[in-house]
PDB file of C-alpha atoms and ligand atoms in Angstrom:
ATOM      1  CA  MET A   1      13.432 -11.211  -2.990  1.00 96.00           C
ATOM      2  CA  ILE A   2       9.936 -11.991  -4.499  1.00 98.00           C
ATOM      3  CA  GLY A   3       9.384  -9.127  -7.473  1.00 98.00           C
ATOM      4  CA  ILE A   4       5.516  -8.121  -7.911  1.00 98.00           C
ATOM      5  CA  PHE A   5       5.095  -5.746 -11.006  1.00 98.00           C
ATOM      6  CA  ASP A   6       2.079  -3.979 -11.905  1.00 96.00           C
ATOM      7  CA  SER A   7       1.054  -1.165 -14.700  1.00 95.00           C
ATOM      8  CA  GLY A   8       1.129   1.300 -11.824  1.00 92.00           C
ATOM      9  CA  VAL A   9       0.387   1.488  -8.550  1.00 90.00           C
ATOM     10  CA  GLY A  10      -3.116  -0.207  -7.964  1.00 91.00           C
ATOM     11  CA  GLY A  11      -0.829  -3.360  -7.653  1.00 94.00           C
ATOM     12  CA  MET A  12       0.173  -2.381  -4.341  1.00 94.00           C
ATOM     13  CA  THR A  13      -3.350  -4.278  -3.577  1.00 93.00           C
ATOM     14  CA  VAL A  14      -1.181  -7.583  -4.427  1.00 96.00           C
ATOM     15  CA  ALA A  15       2.017  -6.227  -2.480  1.00 96.00           C
ATOM     16  CA  ARG A  16      -0.134  -5.352   0.544  1.00 95.00           C
ATOM     17  CA  ALA A  17      -2.054  -8.726   0.436  1.00 95.00           C
ATOM     18  CA  VAL A  18       1.339 -10.389   0.259  1.00 96.00           C
ATOM     19  CA  GLU A  19       2.929  -8.422   2.928  1.00 95.00           C
ATOM     20  CA  GLN A  20       0.132  -9.720   4.994  1.00 95.00           C
ATOM     21  CA  LEU A  21      -0.444 -13.264   4.232  1.00 96.00           C
ATOM     22  CA  CYS A  22       3.153 -13.704   4.011  1.00 96.00           C
ATOM     23  CA  PRO A  23       4.892 -11.678   6.221  1.00 96.00           C
ATOM     24  CA  GLY A  24       8.802 -12.081   6.731  1.00 97.00           C
ATOM     25  CA  TYR A  25       9.394 -12.532   2.476  1.00 97.00           C
ATOM     26  CA  PRO A  26      10.686  -8.584   1.261  1.00 96.00           C
ATOM     27  CA  LEU A  27       9.180  -7.395  -1.695  1.00 97.00           C
ATOM     28  CA  VAL A  28      10.176  -5.419  -4.710  1.00 98.00           C
ATOM     29  CA  TYR A  29       7.543  -3.719  -6.532  1.00 98.00           C
ATOM     30  CA  PHE A  30       7.714  -2.115  -9.815  1.00 98.00           C
ATOM     31  CA  GLY A  31       5.128   0.092 -10.826  1.00 97.00           C
ATOM     32  CA  ASP A  32       5.146   1.520 -14.385  1.00 97.00           C
ATOM     33  CA  ILE A  33       3.603   4.719 -13.841  1.00 94.00           C
ATOM     34  CA  ALA A  34       5.307   6.250 -16.860  1.00 95.00           C
ATOM     35  CA  ARG A  35       3.176   3.501 -19.473  1.00 95.00           C
ATOM     36  CA  THR A  36      -0.035   3.138 -17.705  1.00 93.00           C
ATOM     37  CA  PRO A  37      -3.063   2.115 -18.076  1.00 92.00           C
ATOM     38  CA  TYR A  38      -1.849  -1.401 -19.850  1.00 93.00           C
ATOM     39  CA  GLY A  39      -5.620  -1.863 -20.004  1.00 90.00           C
ATOM     40  CA  SER A  40      -6.271  -0.089 -23.084  1.00 88.00           C
ATOM     41  CA  LYS A  41      -2.824  -1.452 -24.797  1.00 94.00           C
ATOM     42  CA  SER A  42      -2.730  -3.846 -27.436  1.00 94.00           C
ATOM     43  CA  PRO A  43      -1.172  -7.221 -26.599  1.00 93.00           C
ATOM     44  CA  GLU A  44       1.936  -6.735 -28.437  1.00 96.00           C
ATOM     45  CA  THR A  45       2.741  -3.792 -26.159  1.00 97.00           C
ATOM     46  CA  ILE A  46       1.642  -5.624 -22.848  1.00 96.00           C
ATOM     47  CA  ILE A  47       4.071  -8.415 -23.420  1.00 97.00           C
ATOM     48  CA  ARG A  48       6.917  -5.779 -24.349  1.00 98.00           C
ATOM     49  CA  TYR A  49       6.363  -3.674 -20.980  1.00 98.00           C
ATOM     50  CA  SER A  50       6.137  -6.898 -19.204  1.00 98.00           C
ATOM     51  CA  ARG A  51       9.381  -8.443 -20.407  1.00 98.00           C
ATOM     52  CA  ARG A  52      11.335  -5.006 -19.557  1.00 98.00           C
ATOM     53  CA  ASN A  53       9.437  -5.383 -16.046  1.00 98.00           C
ATOM     54  CA  THR A  54      10.416  -8.952 -15.241  1.00 98.00           C
ATOM     55  CA  GLU A  55      14.178  -8.028 -16.545  1.00 98.00           C
ATOM     56  CA  PHE A  56      14.320  -5.001 -14.205  1.00 98.00           C
ATOM     57  CA  LEU A  57      12.981  -6.960 -11.358  1.00 98.00           C
ATOM     58  CA  LEU A  58      15.555 -10.124 -11.746  1.00 98.00           C
ATOM     59  CA  ALA A  59      17.874  -7.436 -12.314  1.00 97.00           C
ATOM     60  CA  GLN A  60      17.197  -6.390  -8.516  1.00 97.00           C
ATOM     61  CA  GLY A  61      17.785  -9.912  -7.803  1.00 96.00           C
ATOM     62  CA  CYS A  62      14.222 -11.207  -7.172  1.00 98.00           C
ATOM     63  CA  GLU A  63      13.595 -15.010  -7.671  1.00 98.00           C
ATOM     64  CA  LEU A  64      10.159 -15.134  -8.190  1.00 98.00           C
ATOM     65  CA  ILE A  65       7.804 -12.966  -9.926  1.00 98.00           C
ATOM     66  CA  ILE A  66       4.535 -11.764  -9.129  1.00 98.00           C
ATOM     67  CA  ILE A  67       2.328 -10.389 -11.860  1.00 98.00           C
ATOM     68  CA  ALA A  68       0.078  -7.943  -9.891  1.00 97.00           C
ATOM     69  CA  CYS A  69      -1.816  -6.518 -13.177  1.00 95.00           C
ATOM     70  CA  ASN A  70      -4.708  -8.664 -14.489  1.00 92.00           C
ATOM     71  CA  SER A  71      -4.085  -6.942 -18.302  1.00 92.00           C
ATOM     72  CA  ALA A  72      -0.801  -8.305 -17.771  1.00 96.00           C
ATOM     73  CA  SER A  73      -1.742 -11.523 -16.322  1.00 95.00           C
ATOM     74  CA  SER A  74      -4.239 -11.963 -18.856  1.00 90.00           C
ATOM     75  CA  THR A  75      -1.723 -11.323 -22.067  1.00 92.00           C
ATOM     76  CA  ALA A  76       1.523 -11.934 -21.087  1.00 96.00           C
ATOM     77  CA  ALA A  77       2.004 -14.511 -18.358  1.00 96.00           C
ATOM     78  CA  ASP A  78       2.661 -17.421 -20.887  1.00 95.00           C
ATOM     79  CA  ALA A  79       5.060 -15.437 -23.062  1.00 97.00           C
ATOM     80  CA  LEU A  80       6.999 -14.565 -19.239  1.00 98.00           C
ATOM     81  CA  ARG A  81       6.684 -18.285 -18.530  1.00 98.00           C
ATOM     82  CA  ARG A  82       8.270 -19.374 -21.848  1.00 97.00           C
ATOM     83  CA  HIS A  83      10.982 -16.606 -21.694  1.00 97.00           C
ATOM     84  CA  TYR A  84      12.572 -16.799 -18.100  1.00 98.00           C
ATOM     85  CA  ARG A  85      13.082 -19.288 -15.472  1.00 96.00           C
ATOM     86  CA  ALA A  86      12.157 -17.741 -12.509  1.00 98.00           C
ATOM     87  CA  PRO A  87       8.998 -18.998 -11.854  1.00 98.00           C
ATOM     88  CA  VAL A  88       5.933 -16.533 -12.763  1.00 98.00           C
ATOM     89  CA  LEU A  89       2.931 -16.466 -10.695  1.00 98.00           C
ATOM     90  CA  ASP A  90      -0.446 -14.324 -12.008  1.00 96.00           C
ATOM     91  CA  VAL A  91      -3.396 -13.237 -10.705  1.00 95.00           C
ATOM     92  CA  ILE A  92      -5.731 -14.936 -12.883  1.00 95.00           C
ATOM     93  CA  GLY A  93      -5.171 -18.861 -12.056  1.00 95.00           C
ATOM     94  CA  PRO A  94      -5.798 -18.019  -8.461  1.00 96.00           C
ATOM     95  CA  ALA A  95      -9.214 -15.691  -8.611  1.00 96.00           C
ATOM     96  CA  THR A  96     -10.322 -18.726 -10.915  1.00 97.00           C
ATOM     97  CA  ALA A  97      -9.930 -21.044  -8.946  1.00 97.00           C
ATOM     98  CA  ARG A  98     -11.406 -19.615  -5.808  1.00 97.00           C
ATOM     99  CA  ALA A  99     -14.675 -18.439  -7.964  1.00 98.00           C
ATOM    100  CA  VAL A 100     -15.466 -21.850  -8.938  1.00 98.00           C
ATOM    101  CA  GLU A 101     -14.741 -23.227  -5.578  1.00 97.00           C
ATOM    102  CA  VAL A 102     -17.265 -20.717  -4.276  1.00 97.00           C
ATOM    103  CA  SER A 103     -20.054 -20.649  -6.713  1.00 98.00           C
ATOM    104  CA  SER A 104     -22.982 -22.782  -5.949  1.00 98.00           C
ATOM    105  CA  ASN A 105     -25.096 -21.706  -9.238  1.00 97.00           C
ATOM    106  CA  GLY A 106     -22.145 -22.332 -11.406  1.00 98.00           C
ATOM    107  CA  ARG A 107     -23.122 -18.554 -12.700  1.00 98.00           C
ATOM    108  CA  ILE A 108     -19.618 -16.801 -12.509  1.00 98.00           C
ATOM    109  CA  GLY A 109     -19.336 -12.520 -13.108  1.00 98.00           C
ATOM    110  CA  VAL A 110     -15.916 -11.003 -14.017  1.00 98.00           C
ATOM    111  CA  ILE A 111     -15.235  -7.513 -14.307  1.00 97.00           C
ATOM    112  CA  GLY A 112     -11.840  -6.045 -15.555  1.00 96.00           C
ATOM    113  CA  THR A 113     -10.325  -3.550 -18.076  1.00 92.00           C
ATOM    114  CA  ARG A 114     -10.771  -4.022 -21.840  1.00 92.00           C
ATOM    115  CA  ALA A 115      -7.709  -5.822 -22.338  1.00 88.00           C
ATOM    116  CA  THR A 116      -8.737  -8.267 -19.458  1.00 91.00           C
ATOM    117  CA  VAL A 117     -11.844  -8.626 -20.854  1.00 94.00           C
ATOM    118  CA  ARG A 118     -10.802  -9.059 -24.437  1.00 90.00           C
ATOM    119  CA  SER A 119      -8.505 -11.675 -23.529  1.00 89.00           C
ATOM    120  CA  GLY A 120     -11.208 -13.940 -22.564  1.00 94.00           C
ATOM    121  CA  VAL A 121      -8.791 -15.856 -19.809  1.00 94.00           C
ATOM    122  CA  TYR A 122     -10.797 -15.758 -16.961  1.00 95.00           C
ATOM    123  CA  LYS A 123     -13.739 -17.378 -18.834  1.00 96.00           C
ATOM    124  CA  GLU A 124     -11.685 -19.852 -20.792  1.00 96.00           C
ATOM    125  CA  ARG A 125      -9.874 -20.758 -17.292  1.00 95.00           C
ATOM    126  CA  ILE A 126     -13.332 -21.166 -15.227  1.00 97.00           C
ATOM    127  CA  LEU A 127     -14.719 -23.227 -18.269  1.00 97.00           C
ATOM    128  CA  ALA A 128     -11.887 -25.302 -18.046  1.00 97.00           C
ATOM    129  CA  MET A 129     -12.017 -26.376 -14.498  1.00 97.00           C
ATOM    130  CA  ALA A 130     -16.009 -26.263 -14.463  1.00 97.00           C
ATOM    131  CA  PRO A 131     -17.342 -26.620 -18.285  1.00 97.00           C
ATOM    132  CA  GLY A 132     -21.119 -26.700 -17.016  1.00 96.00           C
ATOM    133  CA  ASP A 133     -20.593 -23.007 -15.661  1.00 98.00           C
ATOM    134  CA  ARG A 134     -21.406 -19.974 -17.341  1.00 98.00           C
ATOM    135  CA  VAL A 135     -19.387 -16.567 -17.187  1.00 98.00           C
ATOM    136  CA  PHE A 136     -20.592 -13.534 -17.741  1.00 98.00           C
ATOM    137  CA  SER A 137     -17.978 -10.460 -18.263  1.00 97.00           C
ATOM    138  CA  GLN A 138     -18.130  -6.886 -18.013  1.00 97.00           C
ATOM    139  CA  ALA A 139     -15.494  -4.336 -18.739  1.00 97.00           C
ATOM    140  CA  CYS A 140     -15.518  -1.286 -16.805  1.00 97.00           C
ATOM    141  CA  PRO A 141     -12.909   1.268 -18.142  1.00 95.00           C
ATOM    142  CA  LEU A 142     -13.660   3.984 -16.144  1.00 96.00           C
ATOM    143  CA  LEU A 143     -13.054   2.504 -12.885  1.00 96.00           C
ATOM    144  CA  VAL A 144      -9.261   2.559 -13.254  1.00 93.00           C
ATOM    145  CA  PRO A 145      -9.301   6.428 -13.812  1.00 91.00           C
ATOM    146  CA  LEU A 146     -11.744   7.130 -10.747  1.00 94.00           C
ATOM    147  CA  VAL A 147      -9.963   5.208  -8.215  1.00 91.00           C
ATOM    148  CA  GLU A 148      -6.660   7.082  -9.450  1.00 86.00           C
ATOM    149  CA  GLU A 149      -8.587  10.369  -8.612  1.00 86.00           C
ATOM    150  CA  GLY A 150      -9.179   9.279  -5.050  1.00 87.00           C
ATOM    151  CA  TRP A 151     -12.997   9.169  -6.068  1.00 93.00           C
ATOM    152  CA  LEU A 152     -13.536   6.066  -3.645  1.00 94.00           C
ATOM    153  CA  ASN A 153     -16.677   7.352  -2.343  1.00 95.00           C
ATOM    154  CA  ARG A 154     -18.020  10.092  -4.641  1.00 97.00           C
ATOM    155  CA  ARG A 155     -21.752  10.184  -6.301  1.00 97.00           C
ATOM    156  CA  GLU A 156     -20.446   9.627  -9.802  1.00 98.00           C
ATOM    157  CA  THR A 157     -18.270   6.859  -8.800  1.00 98.00           C
ATOM    158  CA  LYS A 158     -21.608   5.005  -7.592  1.00 98.00           C
ATOM    159  CA  MET A 159     -23.731   6.137 -10.747  1.00 98.00           C
ATOM    160  CA  ILE A 160     -21.140   3.987 -13.098  1.00 98.00           C
ATOM    161  CA  LEU A 161     -20.846   1.378 -10.921  1.00 98.00           C
ATOM    162  CA  ARG A 162     -24.535   0.851 -10.878  1.00 97.00           C
ATOM    163  CA  LYS A 163     -24.422   1.178 -14.678  1.00 97.00           C
ATOM    164  CA  TYR A 164     -21.444  -1.208 -15.425  1.00 98.00           C
ATOM    165  CA  LEU A 165     -22.972  -3.668 -12.626  1.00 97.00           C
ATOM    166  CA  HIS A 166     -26.586  -4.055 -14.090  1.00 96.00           C
ATOM    167  CA  PRO A 167     -26.047  -6.449 -16.951  1.00 95.00           C
ATOM    168  CA  LEU A 168     -24.195  -9.063 -14.281  1.00 96.00           C
ATOM    169  CA  ARG A 169     -27.135  -8.411 -12.262  1.00 94.00           C
ATOM    170  CA  THR A 170     -30.080  -9.656 -14.726  1.00 93.00           C
ATOM    171  CA  ARG A 171     -27.659 -12.827 -14.949  1.00 95.00           C
ATOM    172  CA  GLN A 172     -28.197 -13.753 -11.386  1.00 94.00           C
ATOM    173  CA  ILE A 173     -24.585 -14.305 -10.646  1.00 97.00           C
ATOM    174  CA  ASP A 174     -23.753 -15.557  -7.095  1.00 98.00           C
ATOM    175  CA  THR A 175     -19.917 -14.561  -7.145  1.00 98.00           C
ATOM    176  CA  LEU A 176     -18.282 -11.596  -9.048  1.00 98.00           C
ATOM    177  CA  VAL A 177     -14.598 -11.905  -9.745  1.00 97.00           C
ATOM    178  CA  LEU A 178     -12.809  -8.190  -9.174  1.00 96.00           C
ATOM    179  CA  GLY A 179     -10.289  -8.585 -12.198  1.00 95.00           C
ATOM    180  CA  CYS A 180      -8.575  -5.359 -11.780  1.00 94.00           C
ATOM    181  CA  THR A 181      -5.676  -4.228  -9.271  1.00 92.00           C
ATOM    182  CA  HIS A 182      -8.252  -1.116  -8.565  1.00 93.00           C
ATOM    183  CA  TYR A 183     -11.368  -2.949  -7.916  1.00 95.00           C
ATOM    184  CA  PRO A 184     -10.487  -4.306  -4.521  1.00 92.00           C
ATOM    185  CA  LEU A 185     -10.671  -0.202  -3.340  1.00 92.00           C
ATOM    186  CA  LEU A 186     -13.938  -0.009  -4.179  1.00 96.00           C
ATOM    187  CA  SER A 187     -15.656  -3.339  -3.035  1.00 96.00           C
ATOM    188  CA  HIS A 188     -17.549  -1.398  -0.482  1.00 97.00           C
ATOM    189  CA  LEU A 189     -19.311   0.258  -3.699  1.00 98.00           C
ATOM    190  CA  ILE A 190     -19.839  -3.114  -5.502  1.00 98.00           C
ATOM    191  CA  ALA A 191     -20.743  -5.656  -2.659  1.00 97.00           C
ATOM    192  CA  PRO A 192     -24.497  -3.368  -2.195  1.00 96.00           C
ATOM    193  CA  ARG A 193     -24.750  -2.523  -5.890  1.00 96.00           C
ATOM    194  CA  ILE A 194     -24.164  -6.290  -7.297  1.00 97.00           C
ATOM    195  CA  GLY A 195     -26.060  -7.776  -4.581  1.00 94.00           C
ATOM    196  CA  ARG A 196     -25.181  -8.989  -0.779  1.00 88.00           C
ATOM    197  CA  ARG A 197     -25.343 -12.301  -1.882  1.00 93.00           C
ATOM    198  CA  VAL A 198     -22.852 -12.356  -4.602  1.00 98.00           C
ATOM    199  CA  THR A 199     -19.569 -13.547  -3.077  1.00 98.00           C
ATOM    200  CA  LEU A 200     -16.682 -11.068  -4.707  1.00 98.00           C
ATOM    201  CA  ILE A 201     -12.956 -12.873  -5.344  1.00 97.00           C
ATOM    202  CA  ASP A 202     -10.797 -10.205  -4.895  1.00 94.00           C
ATOM    203  CA  SER A 203      -7.565 -11.203  -6.751  1.00 89.00           C
ATOM    204  CA  SER A 204      -4.909  -9.674  -4.571  1.00 92.00           C
ATOM    205  CA  ILE A 205      -5.708 -11.988  -2.103  1.00 94.00           C
ATOM    206  CA  GLU A 206      -5.711 -15.140  -3.782  1.00 95.00           C
ATOM    207  CA  VAL A 207      -2.590 -14.609  -5.771  1.00 96.00           C
ATOM    208  CA  ALA A 208      -0.906 -14.274  -1.881  1.00 97.00           C
ATOM    209  CA  ARG A 209      -2.349 -17.017  -0.842  1.00 96.00           C
ATOM    210  CA  SER A 210      -1.357 -19.174  -4.077  1.00 97.00           C
ATOM    211  CA  LEU A 211       2.159 -17.841  -2.868  1.00 98.00           C
ATOM    212  CA  ARG A 212       1.822 -19.069   0.368  1.00 97.00           C
ATOM    213  CA  GLU A 213       1.106 -22.469  -1.282  1.00 97.00           C
ATOM    214  CA  TYR A 214       3.853 -22.056  -3.773  1.00 98.00           C
ATOM    215  CA  LEU A 215       6.411 -21.366  -0.968  1.00 98.00           C
ATOM    216  CA  THR A 216       5.330 -24.579   1.183  1.00 97.00           C
ATOM    217  CA  GLY A 217       5.729 -26.656  -2.203  1.00 98.00           C
ATOM    218  CA  HIS A 218       9.061 -25.532  -2.947  1.00 98.00           C
ATOM    219  CA  PRO A 219      10.994 -25.380   0.419  1.00 98.00           C
ATOM    220  CA  GLU A 220      14.411 -24.312  -0.734  1.00 97.00           C
ATOM    221  CA  LEU A 221      13.262 -21.661  -2.430  1.00 98.00           C
ATOM    222  CA  GLU A 222      11.203 -20.245   0.445  1.00 98.00           C
ATOM    223  CA  LYS A 223      14.087 -20.824   2.627  1.00 98.00           C
ATOM    224  CA  ARG A 224      15.938 -18.244   0.587  1.00 97.00           C
ATOM    225  CA  LEU A 225      13.230 -15.893   0.144  1.00 98.00           C
ATOM    226  CA  TYR A 226      12.413 -15.888   3.951  1.00 97.00           C
ATOM    227  CA  ARG A 227      14.609 -12.378   5.319  1.00 96.00           C
ATOM    228  CA  PRO A 228      11.917 -11.495   8.194  1.00 96.00           C
ATOM    229  CA  GLY A 229      12.979  -7.940   9.011  1.00 93.00           C
ATOM    230  CA  THR A 230      14.470  -6.614   5.070  1.00 93.00           C
ATOM    231  CA  PRO A 231      12.495  -3.836   4.153  1.00 91.00           C
ATOM    232  CA  GLY A 232      10.384  -3.988   0.782  1.00 93.00           C
ATOM    233  CA  ARG A 233      11.368  -1.607  -1.862  1.00 97.00           C
ATOM    234  CA  PHE A 234       8.796   0.174  -4.401  1.00 97.00           C
ATOM    235  CA  PHE A 235      10.268   1.725  -7.572  1.00 97.00           C
ATOM    236  CA  VAL A 236       8.032   3.645 -10.414  1.00 97.00           C
ATOM    237  CA  SER A 237       8.859   4.763 -13.389  1.00 97.00           C
ATOM    238  CA  ASP A 238       7.108   7.839 -12.821  1.00 95.00           C
ATOM    239  CA  ALA A 239       5.937   9.454  -9.437  1.00 90.00           C
ATOM    240  CA  THR A 240       3.134  12.192  -8.919  1.00 88.00           C
ATOM    241  CA  ASP A 241       1.196  13.350  -6.338  1.00 89.00           C
ATOM    242  CA  ALA A 242      -1.559  11.249  -6.982  1.00 87.00           C
ATOM    243  CA  VAL A 243       0.671   8.111  -7.103  1.00 90.00           C
ATOM    244  CA  GLN A 244       1.830   8.852  -3.664  1.00 92.00           C
ATOM    245  CA  ASN A 245      -1.880   9.553  -2.058  1.00 91.00           C
ATOM    246  CA  LEU A 246      -2.978   6.306  -3.790  1.00 89.00           C
ATOM    247  CA  ALA A 247       0.062   4.102  -2.474  1.00 93.00           C
ATOM    248  CA  ARG A 248      -0.318   5.728   1.610  1.00 93.00           C
ATOM    249  CA  THR A 249      -4.341   5.162   0.571  1.00 91.00           C
ATOM    250  CA  ILE A 250      -3.528   1.228  -0.416  1.00 92.00           C
ATOM    251  CA  PHE A 251      -1.225   0.491   2.656  1.00 93.00           C
ATOM    252  CA  GLY A 252      -2.561   3.112   5.151  1.00 93.00           C
ATOM    253  CA  ARG A 253       1.136   4.665   5.804  1.00 93.00           C
ATOM    254  CA  PRO A 254       3.457   6.622   3.587  1.00 93.00           C
ATOM    255  CA  ILE A 255       5.338   4.457   1.018  1.00 95.00           C
ATOM    256  CA  ASN A 256       8.764   5.724  -0.196  1.00 95.00           C
ATOM    257  CA  LEU A 257       8.513   5.564  -4.083  1.00 96.00           C
ATOM    258  CA  GLU A 258      11.800   5.534  -5.658  1.00 96.00           C
ATOM    259  CA  LYS A 259      11.454   6.610  -9.285  1.00 96.00           C
ATOM    260  CA  ILE A 260      13.477   4.910 -12.072  1.00 95.00           C
ATOM    261  CA  ASP A 261      13.918   4.553 -15.646  1.00 88.00           C
ATOM    262  CA  VAL A 262      13.183   1.539 -17.369  1.00 83.00           C
TER     263      VAL A 262
HETATM  264  N1  DGL B   1      -3.253  -2.909 -13.248  1.00 55.34           N
HETATM  265  C1  DGL B   1      -3.931  -2.999 -14.253  1.00 55.34           C
HETATM  266  C2  DGL B   1      -4.990  -4.277 -13.945  1.00 55.34           C
HETATM  267  O1  DGL B   1      -5.361  -4.833 -13.233  1.00 55.34           O
HETATM  268  C3  DGL B   1      -5.079  -1.885 -14.295  1.00 55.34           C
HETATM  269  C4  DGL B   1      -4.686  -0.252 -14.739  1.00 55.34           C
HETATM  270  C5  DGL B   1      -4.191  -0.326 -16.041  1.00 55.34           C
HETATM  271  O2  DGL B   1      -5.255  -0.855 -17.057  1.00 55.34           O
HETATM  272  O3  DGL B   1      -3.038  -0.476 -16.297  1.00 55.34           O
HETATM  273  O4  DGL B   1      -5.952  -4.678 -14.925  1.00 55.34           O
END
């Protein structure tokens, strides 16, 4: 099984992308709804929660872990790799690699939670790959609650987005990394506001592509994980109607959420 964890239900955008790009590899998803959001927590707390989430997934028999949450990827990925033998994929590496590849003017924007922007990881990784590039980051703390409220087309959401994106518009970026699980659900509002010539990088799709590459490079693990027809399981540490609705919006079908204590 492939284990995916997130601070909540937004990481199901990653599970959906994996399901679409890597069919036949059953998933165990864990969304830490009881402790969400991670984006406003300290690094120590995010690392502690991420270790517990990983241990839960390993106990379910997962042999590969994907950190769907950008806040946890940017803060806890190294700590998890040091602690556990199972391979750990995070959303940052694949998204930065794609951003560097597609940007022609070397001016890249990154939007994310406060934790992700504060970590500086996107900038660091982009500059390590393309030292001449310029990276402009913007924390957008109000977007997660708006998505979780289901305000995907509201006037208020459009106004707030315009305000967050304005500083990036003045920087002549040609590529924008959607550095948060929830932002792909707003890409239809982000694209016209940042400008049609700006390429949006969806970290959920990029991590699913990188999983495909990883599996190709590790045929023994790939063989063990390939179990077409085995249904995925979706665990959460709390379940509310809003969470159920968001899961249904992301997958386009009802998702059975199993509530557990971790
Ligand atoms: N999953 C988080 C992320 O991608 C967003 C929600 C949160 O702050 O926990 O950064």
